[in-house]
Coordinates of C-alpha atoms in Angstrom, one line a residue:
Chain C
X17 CA 223.4 28.5 -147.7
X18 CA 222.3 25.5 -145.6
X19 CA 221.9 22.3 -147.6
X20 CA 218.3 21.2 -147.2
X21 CA 216.1 18.6 -148.9
X22 CA 213.8 20.2 -151.4
X23 CA 210.6 19.7 -149.4
X24 CA 212.1 21.7 -146.5
X25 CA 212.8 24.5 -148.9
X26 CA 209.2 24.4 -150.1
X27 CA 208.0 24.4 -146.4
X28 CA 210.2 27.4 -145.5
X29 CA 209.3 29.5 -148.6
X30 CA 205.6 28.8 -148.3
X31 CA 205.6 29.6 -144.6
X32 CA 207.3 32.9 -145.4
X33 CA 204.4 33.6 -147.7
X34 CA 201.7 32.2 -145.4
X35 CA 202.5 33.9 -142.1
X36 CA 202.6 37.5 -143.2
X37 CA 199.8 37.1 -145.7
X38 CA 197.8 35.1 -143.2
X39 CA 197.9 38.0 -140.6
X40 CA 197.9 41.0 -143.0
X41 CA 196.4 39.9 -146.3
X42 CA 193.1 41.1 -147.5
X43 CA 190.1 39.0 -146.4
X44 CA 186.4 39.3 -147.1
X45 CA 184.4 41.2 -144.4
X46 CA 181.7 38.9 -142.9
X47 CA 179.5 39.6 -140.0
X48 CA 180.3 37.6 -136.9
X49 CA 183.4 36.1 -138.5
X50 CA 185.2 39.4 -139.0
X51 CA 188.9 39.0 -138.7
X52 CA 188.5 35.5 -137.2
X53 CA 188.1 34.2 -140.8
X54 CA 191.9 34.2 -140.8
X55 CA 191.7 31.1 -138.7
X56 CA 191.2 29.2 -142.0
X57 CA 194.9 29.6 -142.7
X58 CA 196.0 28.1 -139.4
X59 CA 193.2 25.9 -138.0
X60 CA 192.3 23.9 -141.1
X61 CA 195.9 23.1 -142.2
X62 CA 196.5 21.7 -138.7
X63 CA 193.8 19.0 -139.4
X64 CA 195.1 18.3 -142.9
X65 CA 198.5 18.0 -141.4
X66 CA 197.3 15.7 -138.7
X67 CA 195.6 13.3 -141.1
X68 CA 198.7 13.2 -143.3
X69 CA 201.0 12.5 -140.4
X70 CA 198.8 9.9 -138.8
X71 CA 198.4 8.2 -142.1
X72 CA 202.2 8.2 -142.5
X73 CA 202.5 6.8 -139.0
X74 CA 200.0 4.0 -139.8
X75 CA 201.9 3.3 -143.0
X76 CA 205.2 2.8 -141.1
X77 CA 203.4 0.6 -138.6
X78 CA 202.3 -1.6 -141.5
X79 CA 205.8 -1.7 -143.0
X80 CA 207.2 -2.6 -139.6
X81 CA 204.8 -5.6 -139.3
X82 CA 205.9 -6.7 -142.7
X83 CA 209.6 -6.2 -142.5
X84 CA 210.4 -6.1 -138.7
X85 CA 213.0 -3.3 -139.0
X86 CA 213.0 -1.1 -135.9
X87 CA 213.6 2.1 -137.8
X88 CA 210.0 1.9 -139.1
X89 CA 208.9 1.8 -135.5
X90 CA 210.8 5.0 -134.8
X91 CA 209.2 6.6 -137.8
X92 CA 205.7 5.5 -136.7
X93 CA 206.4 6.9 -133.3
X94 CA 207.7 10.3 -134.6
X95 CA 204.8 10.8 -137.0
X96 CA 202.3 10.0 -134.3
X97 CA 203.9 12.4 -131.9
X98 CA 203.8 15.3 -134.4
X99 CA 200.3 14.3 -135.5
X100 CA 199.2 14.5 -131.9
X101 CA 200.8 18.0 -131.6
X102 CA 199.0 19.1 -134.7
X103 CA 195.7 17.7 -133.4
X104 CA 196.2 19.6 -130.1
X105 CA 197.0 22.8 -132.0
X106 CA 194.0 22.3 -134.3
X107 CA 191.7 21.8 -131.3
X108 CA 193.1 24.8 -129.5
X109 CA 192.8 27.2 -132.5
X110 CA 189.3 25.8 -133.1
X111 CA 188.3 26.4 -129.5
X112 CA 189.5 30.0 -129.5
X113 CA 187.7 30.6 -132.8
X114 CA 184.5 28.9 -131.4
X115 CA 184.6 31.1 -128.3
X116 CA 184.4 34.3 -130.5
X117 CA 182.0 33.1 -133.1
X118 CA 179.7 30.5 -131.4
X119 CA 180.1 32.0 -127.9
X120 CA 181.5 28.9 -126.1
X121 CA 184.9 27.2 -125.9
X122 CA 183.2 23.8 -126.1
X123 CA 179.7 23.5 -127.5
X124 CA 179.5 19.7 -128.0
X125 CA 179.9 20.1 -131.7
X126 CA 180.3 16.7 -133.5
X127 CA 183.6 17.8 -135.0
X128 CA 184.9 18.9 -131.6
X129 CA 183.8 15.7 -130.0
X130 CA 185.3 13.6 -132.8
X131 CA 188.6 15.3 -132.7
X132 CA 188.7 15.0 -128.9
X133 CA 188.2 11.2 -129.3
X134 CA 190.9 11.1 -131.9
X135 CA 193.3 12.7 -129.5
X136 CA 192.4 10.3 -126.8
X137 CA 193.2 7.4 -129.1
X138 CA 196.6 8.7 -129.9
X139 CA 197.3 9.6 -126.2
X140 CA 196.4 6.0 -125.4
X141 CA 198.9 4.9 -128.1
X142 CA 201.6 6.9 -126.1
X143 CA 200.5 5.1 -122.9
X144 CA 200.7 1.7 -124.6
X145 CA 204.2 2.4 -126.1
X146 CA 205.5 3.4 -122.7
X147 CA 204.3 0.2 -121.0
X148 CA 206.8 -2.0 -122.8
X149 CA 210.5 -2.3 -122.0
X150 CA 211.6 -4.5 -124.9
X151 CA 211.9 -2.6 -128.1
X152 CA 210.8 -5.4 -130.4
X153 CA 207.7 -6.2 -128.4
X154 CA 206.8 -2.5 -128.1
X155 CA 207.2 -2.1 -131.9
X156 CA 205.0 -5.0 -132.8
X157 CA 202.2 -4.6 -130.3
X158 CA 202.0 -0.8 -130.7
X159 CA 202.0 -1.2 -134.5
X160 CA 198.9 -3.4 -134.2
X161 CA 197.2 -0.8 -132.0
X162 CA 198.2 2.0 -134.3
X163 CA 196.7 0.4 -137.3
X164 CA 193.5 -0.5 -135.4
X165 CA 193.2 3.0 -134.1
X166 CA 193.7 4.5 -137.5
X167 CA 191.1 2.3 -139.1
X168 CA 188.6 3.5 -136.4
X169 CA 189.6 7.1 -136.9
X170 CA 188.4 7.1 -140.5
X171 CA 184.7 6.6 -139.8
X172 CA 185.1 8.9 -136.8
X173 CA 186.5 11.9 -138.6
X174 CA 184.9 11.6 -142.0
X175 CA 181.6 9.8 -141.7
X176 CA 180.0 10.4 -138.3
X177 CA 180.3 14.3 -138.2
X178 CA 178.5 14.4 -141.5
X179 CA 175.5 12.7 -140.0
X180 CA 174.6 15.3 -137.5
X181 CA 173.8 18.9 -137.8
X182 CA 176.7 21.1 -136.7
X183 CA 177.5 24.7 -136.5
X184 CA 180.9 24.0 -138.0
X185 CA 181.4 25.6 -141.4
X186 CA 180.6 23.2 -144.2
X187 CA 178.0 21.4 -142.2
X188 CA 174.2 21.3 -141.9
X189 CA 173.2 24.2 -144.1
X190 CA 176.0 26.4 -142.7
X191 CA 178.0 28.1 -145.3
X192 CA 181.4 26.4 -145.6
X193 CA 184.6 28.2 -145.9
X194 CA 184.5 27.0 -149.5
X195 CA 182.2 29.8 -150.4
X196 CA 184.6 32.3 -148.9
X197 CA 187.8 30.9 -150.3
X198 CA 186.2 30.9 -153.8
X199 CA 187.4 34.4 -153.1
X200 CA 190.7 34.1 -155.0
X201 CA 192.7 36.1 -152.4
X202 CA 192.1 33.6 -149.6
X203 CA 192.7 30.6 -151.8
X204 CA 196.1 32.0 -152.7
X205 CA 197.1 31.8 -149.0
X206 CA 195.1 28.8 -148.0
X207 CA 196.5 26.2 -150.3
X208 CA 200.1 27.2 -149.6
X209 CA 199.3 27.1 -145.9
X210 CA 198.0 23.5 -146.1
X211 CA 201.2 22.5 -148.0
X212 CA 203.5 24.5 -145.7
X213 CA 202.2 23.2 -142.4
X214 CA 202.0 19.6 -143.6
X215 CA 205.6 19.7 -144.8
X216 CA 206.6 21.4 -141.6
X217 CA 205.0 18.5 -139.8
X218 CA 207.0 16.0 -141.8
X219 CA 210.2 18.0 -141.1
X220 CA 209.4 18.0 -137.3
X221 CA 208.8 14.3 -137.4
X222 CA 212.1 13.8 -139.2
X223 CA 214.0 15.8 -136.5
X224 CA 212.2 13.9 -133.7
X225 CA 213.0 10.5 -135.2
X226 CA 216.6 11.4 -135.6
X227 CA 216.7 12.6 -132.0
X228 CA 215.2 9.3 -130.8
X229 CA 217.8 7.4 -132.8
X230 CA 220.7 9.4 -131.3
X231 CA 219.4 9.0 -127.7
X232 CA 219.0 5.3 -128.3
X233 CA 222.5 5.1 -129.6
X234 CA 223.8 7.0 -126.6
X235 CA 221.9 4.8 -124.2
X236 CA 223.2 1.6 -125.8
X237 CA 226.7 3.0 -125.6
X238 CA 226.9 4.3 -122.1
X239 CA 224.8 1.9 -120.1
Chain L
X29 CA 192.9 -26.8 -143.0
X30 CA 189.7 -27.3 -144.9
X31 CA 186.7 -25.0 -144.3
X32 CA 184.7 -27.7 -142.6
X33 CA 187.7 -28.6 -140.6
X34 CA 188.2 -25.1 -139.3
X35 CA 184.5 -24.8 -138.6
X36 CA 184.7 -28.0 -136.5
X37 CA 187.8 -26.5 -134.6
X38 CA 185.8 -23.3 -134.1
X39 CA 182.9 -25.2 -132.5
X40 CA 185.3 -27.2 -130.4
X41 CA 187.1 -24.1 -129.1
X42 CA 183.8 -22.3 -128.3
X43 CA 182.6 -25.4 -126.4
X44 CA 185.9 -25.6 -124.6
X45 CA 185.6 -21.9 -123.7
X46 CA 182.0 -22.4 -122.4
X47 CA 183.1 -25.4 -120.3
X48 CA 186.0 -23.7 -118.7
X49 CA 183.9 -20.6 -118.0
X50 CA 181.3 -22.9 -116.4
X51 CA 183.9 -24.4 -114.1
X52 CA 184.7 -20.9 -112.8
X53 CA 181.2 -19.8 -112.0
X54 CA 182.4 -17.2 -109.5
X55 CA 184.1 -15.2 -112.2
X56 CA 181.0 -15.3 -114.4
X57 CA 178.8 -14.5 -111.4
X58 CA 181.1 -11.6 -110.6
X59 CA 180.6 -10.1 -114.0
X60 CA 176.8 -10.4 -113.8
X61 CA 176.8 -9.0 -110.3
X62 CA 178.8 -6.0 -111.6
X63 CA 176.1 -5.0 -114.0
X64 CA 173.3 -5.7 -111.6
X65 CA 174.9 -3.7 -108.8
X66 CA 175.5 -0.8 -111.2
X67 CA 171.9 -0.8 -112.2
X68 CA 170.8 -0.9 -108.6
X69 CA 173.1 2.1 -107.7
X70 CA 171.5 4.1 -110.5
X71 CA 168.1 3.1 -109.2
X72 CA 169.0 4.3 -105.8
X73 CA 170.2 7.6 -107.2
X74 CA 167.6 8.3 -109.8
X75 CA 164.5 6.1 -108.9
X76 CA 162.7 6.5 -112.2
X77 CA 164.8 7.3 -115.2
X78 CA 163.5 9.5 -118.0
X79 CA 164.1 8.0 -121.5
X80 CA 167.3 9.7 -122.7
X81 CA 168.9 9.2 -119.2
X82 CA 167.8 5.6 -119.3
X83 CA 169.7 5.1 -122.5
X84 CA 172.8 7.0 -121.3
X85 CA 172.9 5.0 -118.0
X86 CA 172.4 1.7 -119.9
X87 CA 175.3 2.3 -122.3
X88 CA 177.6 3.6 -119.6
X89 CA 177.0 0.4 -117.6
X90 CA 177.4 -1.8 -120.7
X91 CA 180.6 0.0 -121.7
X92 CA 182.2 -0.6 -118.3
X93 CA 180.9 -4.1 -117.7
X94 CA 181.9 -5.2 -121.3
X95 CA 185.5 -3.9 -120.9
X96 CA 185.6 -5.5 -117.6
X97 CA 184.2 -8.8 -118.9
X98 CA 186.1 -9.0 -122.1
X99 CA 189.3 -7.7 -120.6
X100 CA 189.9 -11.2 -119.4
X101 CA 189.4 -12.9 -122.8
X102 CA 193.1 -13.9 -122.8
X103 CA 194.0 -13.1 -119.2
X104 CA 192.3 -15.9 -117.4
X105 CA 194.5 -18.7 -118.8
X106 CA 198.1 -19.1 -117.8
X107 CA 200.6 -18.6 -120.6
X108 CA 201.2 -22.4 -120.8
X109 CA 197.5 -23.0 -121.4
X110 CA 197.3 -20.2 -123.8
X111 CA 200.2 -21.7 -125.8
X112 CA 198.4 -25.1 -125.8
X113 CA 195.1 -23.5 -127.0
X114 CA 196.9 -21.6 -129.7
X115 CA 198.7 -24.7 -130.9
X116 CA 195.4 -26.3 -131.7
X117 CA 194.3 -23.9 -134.4
X118 CA 195.1 -21.2 -136.8
X119 CA 195.0 -17.6 -135.5
X120 CA 191.9 -16.7 -137.4
X121 CA 189.9 -19.6 -136.1
X122 CA 191.1 -18.9 -132.6
X123 CA 190.1 -15.3 -132.8
X124 CA 186.8 -16.2 -134.3
X125 CA 186.1 -18.6 -131.3
X126 CA 187.0 -15.8 -128.8
X127 CA 184.8 -13.2 -130.6
X128 CA 181.8 -15.5 -131.0
X129 CA 182.0 -16.5 -127.3
X130 CA 182.3 -12.8 -126.4
X131 CA 179.2 -11.9 -128.5
X132 CA 177.3 -14.6 -126.6
X133 CA 178.6 -13.3 -123.3
X134 CA 177.8 -9.6 -124.1
X135 CA 174.3 -10.6 -125.2
X136 CA 173.7 -12.4 -121.9
X137 CA 175.0 -9.4 -120.0
X138 CA 172.7 -7.2 -122.2
X139 CA 169.6 -9.3 -121.4
X140 CA 170.5 -9.2 -117.7
X141 CA 171.1 -5.5 -117.5
X142 CA 168.0 -4.7 -119.5
X143 CA 165.9 -6.9 -117.3
X144 CA 167.2 -5.3 -114.2
X145 CA 166.7 -1.8 -115.6
X146 CA 163.2 -2.6 -116.6
X147 CA 162.4 -3.9 -113.2
X148 CA 164.0 -1.1 -111.2
X149 CA 164.1 2.1 -113.2
X150 CA 161.1 1.6 -115.5
X151 CA 160.5 1.1 -119.2
X152 CA 160.5 4.3 -121.3
X153 CA 160.7 2.4 -124.7
X154 CA 158.1 2.6 -127.4
X155 CA 159.8 -0.2 -129.2
X156 CA 161.7 -2.4 -126.7
X157 CA 162.3 -5.2 -129.1
X158 CA 164.1 -3.0 -131.7
X159 CA 166.3 -1.7 -128.9
X160 CA 167.2 -5.3 -128.0
X161 CA 168.3 -6.5 -131.3
X162 CA 170.0 -3.3 -132.4
X163 CA 172.2 -3.6 -129.3
X164 CA 173.1 -7.2 -130.3
X165 CA 174.1 -6.0 -133.8
X166 CA 176.4 -3.5 -132.0
X167 CA 177.9 -6.2 -129.8
X168 CA 179.3 -7.9 -132.8
X169 CA 181.6 -4.9 -133.4
X170 CA 182.1 -4.2 -129.7
X171 CA 183.2 -7.8 -129.2
X172 CA 185.6 -7.6 -132.1
X173 CA 187.2 -4.4 -130.9
X174 CA 187.4 -5.4 -127.2
X175 CA 188.8 -8.9 -128.0
X176 CA 191.6 -7.4 -130.0
X177 CA 192.4 -4.8 -127.4
X178 CA 192.3 -7.5 -124.7
X179 CA 194.9 -9.4 -126.7
X180 CA 197.0 -6.2 -127.0
X181 CA 196.8 -5.3 -123.3
X182 CA 197.6 -8.9 -122.3
X183 CA 200.9 -8.5 -124.1
X184 CA 201.5 -5.3 -122.1
X185 CA 201.1 -7.3 -118.9
X186 CA 197.4 -6.3 -118.8
X187 CA 196.7 -3.7 -116.2
X188 CA 193.0 -3.0 -116.1
X189 CA 193.6 0.7 -116.7
X190 CA 195.3 0.0 -120.0
X191 CA 192.3 -2.0 -121.3
X192 CA 190.0 0.9 -120.5
X193 CA 192.3 3.6 -121.9
X194 CA 192.9 1.7 -125.1
X195 CA 189.4 0.6 -125.8
X196 CA 187.1 3.6 -124.9
X197 CA 188.2 5.9 -127.7
X198 CA 188.2 3.1 -130.2
X199 CA 184.7 1.9 -129.5
X200 CA 183.3 5.5 -129.3
X201 CA 182.1 5.6 -133.0
X202 CA 180.2 2.4 -132.3
X203 CA 178.7 3.8 -129.1
X204 CA 177.6 7.0 -130.8
X205 CA 175.7 5.0 -133.4
X206 CA 174.2 2.7 -130.8
X207 CA 173.0 5.6 -128.7
X208 CA 171.5 7.2 -131.7
X209 CA 169.6 4.0 -132.7
X210 CA 168.5 3.4 -129.1
X211 CA 167.0 6.9 -129.1
X212 CA 165.1 6.0 -132.2
X213 CA 163.7 2.9 -130.5
X214 CA 162.9 5.0 -127.4
X215 CA 160.7 7.3 -129.5
X216 CA 159.3 4.4 -131.6
X217 CA 160.4 6.2 -134.8
X218 CA 159.4 4.6 -138.1
X219 CA 162.2 1.9 -138.8
X220 CA 162.8 3.6 -142.1
X221 CA 164.3 6.5 -140.2
X222 CA 166.9 4.2 -138.6
X223 CA 167.9 2.5 -141.8
X224 CA 170.9 4.7 -142.6
X225 CA 172.3 4.4 -139.1
X226 CA 171.7 0.7 -139.1
X227 CA 173.6 0.3 -142.4
X228 CA 176.4 2.3 -140.9
X229 CA 176.4 0.2 -137.8
X230 CA 176.7 -2.9 -140.0
X231 CA 179.5 -1.3 -142.0
X232 CA 181.4 -0.4 -138.8
X233 CA 181.0 -4.0 -137.6
X234 CA 182.5 -5.3 -140.8
X235 CA 185.3 -2.8 -140.6
X236 CA 186.2 -3.6 -137.0
X237 CA 186.0 -7.4 -137.6
X238 CA 188.1 -7.4 -140.7
X239 CA 190.8 -5.2 -139.1
X240 CA 190.8 -7.4 -136.1
X241 CA 191.2 -10.6 -138.2
X242 CA 194.0 -8.9 -140.3
X243 CA 195.9 -7.8 -137.2
X244 CA 195.4 -10.6 -134.8
X245 CA 198.1 -12.9 -136.4
X246 CA 200.7 -10.4 -135.3
X247 CA 199.7 -10.7 -131.7
X248 CA 200.0 -14.5 -132.1
X249 CA 202.5 -16.2 -129.8
X250 CA 205.9 -14.6 -129.4

């Protein structure tokens, strides 16, 4: 039996529930949506996960600016990398779904645009990080940008898309998934899915941060 | 420092900024020429612009020329001079002087670009005055965001690319609102229809400025 922290057990067990039930569980039959309604289990948790991870990244940047301990910079880095990965996966699953329900990979939907901008912000954060050589300067300056980007992300993701009509479920008179997952069967898979993928994200970030620490240690030792 | 004391320092810093800009008129002229040339290029390609394209071209030109103009907010002075300027005041006052100066600069570029566009590509606006002042409200936030990013990219030995890459996604929410409001002015909609967007623009300005003032002290000196 491997010794894992409790949250990793929760992530593992709920993923064991979510993956088979996500693909094979009973879902309501809806015209147009058909089986693509299962995307709820995979696409939506990616966005939730991304928000949690980016918030954690911003939090560690804040702590870094207060305490100036480099480990917080490693954490901010790791969370933002995994948040970016989740964002890319969320965008991809959304695009595939959109092709089969809206008829186009990219239809200029406000949510698509907003998430593309969000990804650009965090890609820019990667570019900024890589343009420093000194770890302390990198940590300080990129923490400032991280916090600024995160505070611009909030209006982008939560306020602006609600202003415009959108085909996206939950917008502009379009039925949201909420009306489907009132269906108890979907709720039973959807909530664990959000939990599972978010915890998986934190797990990935944990592994990434440890990898970074080891590679830094090796670099210091052998160069 | 007392409030009136910091206010006096703020005025001094802005005047100092104005004077040193005035001494390097070629730089300032370069920025204005940048917008004017861009407008002329769009005139040569489009001749007369229909309304929505007018707005799109205008905001594209403004986006590029403002990143170009504000990218040098901290770049023009040598690091010795920067240290001297920064030793004169508190970080908040220093940032306030930079942001106010930049709002002024952006408003002048705005007037110039708008005039050039009116002359060359025509006036599709029902309510030109509203467009003008709405844009200035947006420049408060734009100036805040770009000034902070300029300070960041200076620390990273300021390549022009970095400034653009860092600032475009961040100012995008602001741009979306500004384009929406410009469209309202274009169609001469009842001002009541723009109220919500205007309130959001104001809120975004406040958000950007307060974040900038909270974060700037960490970019302060080394």
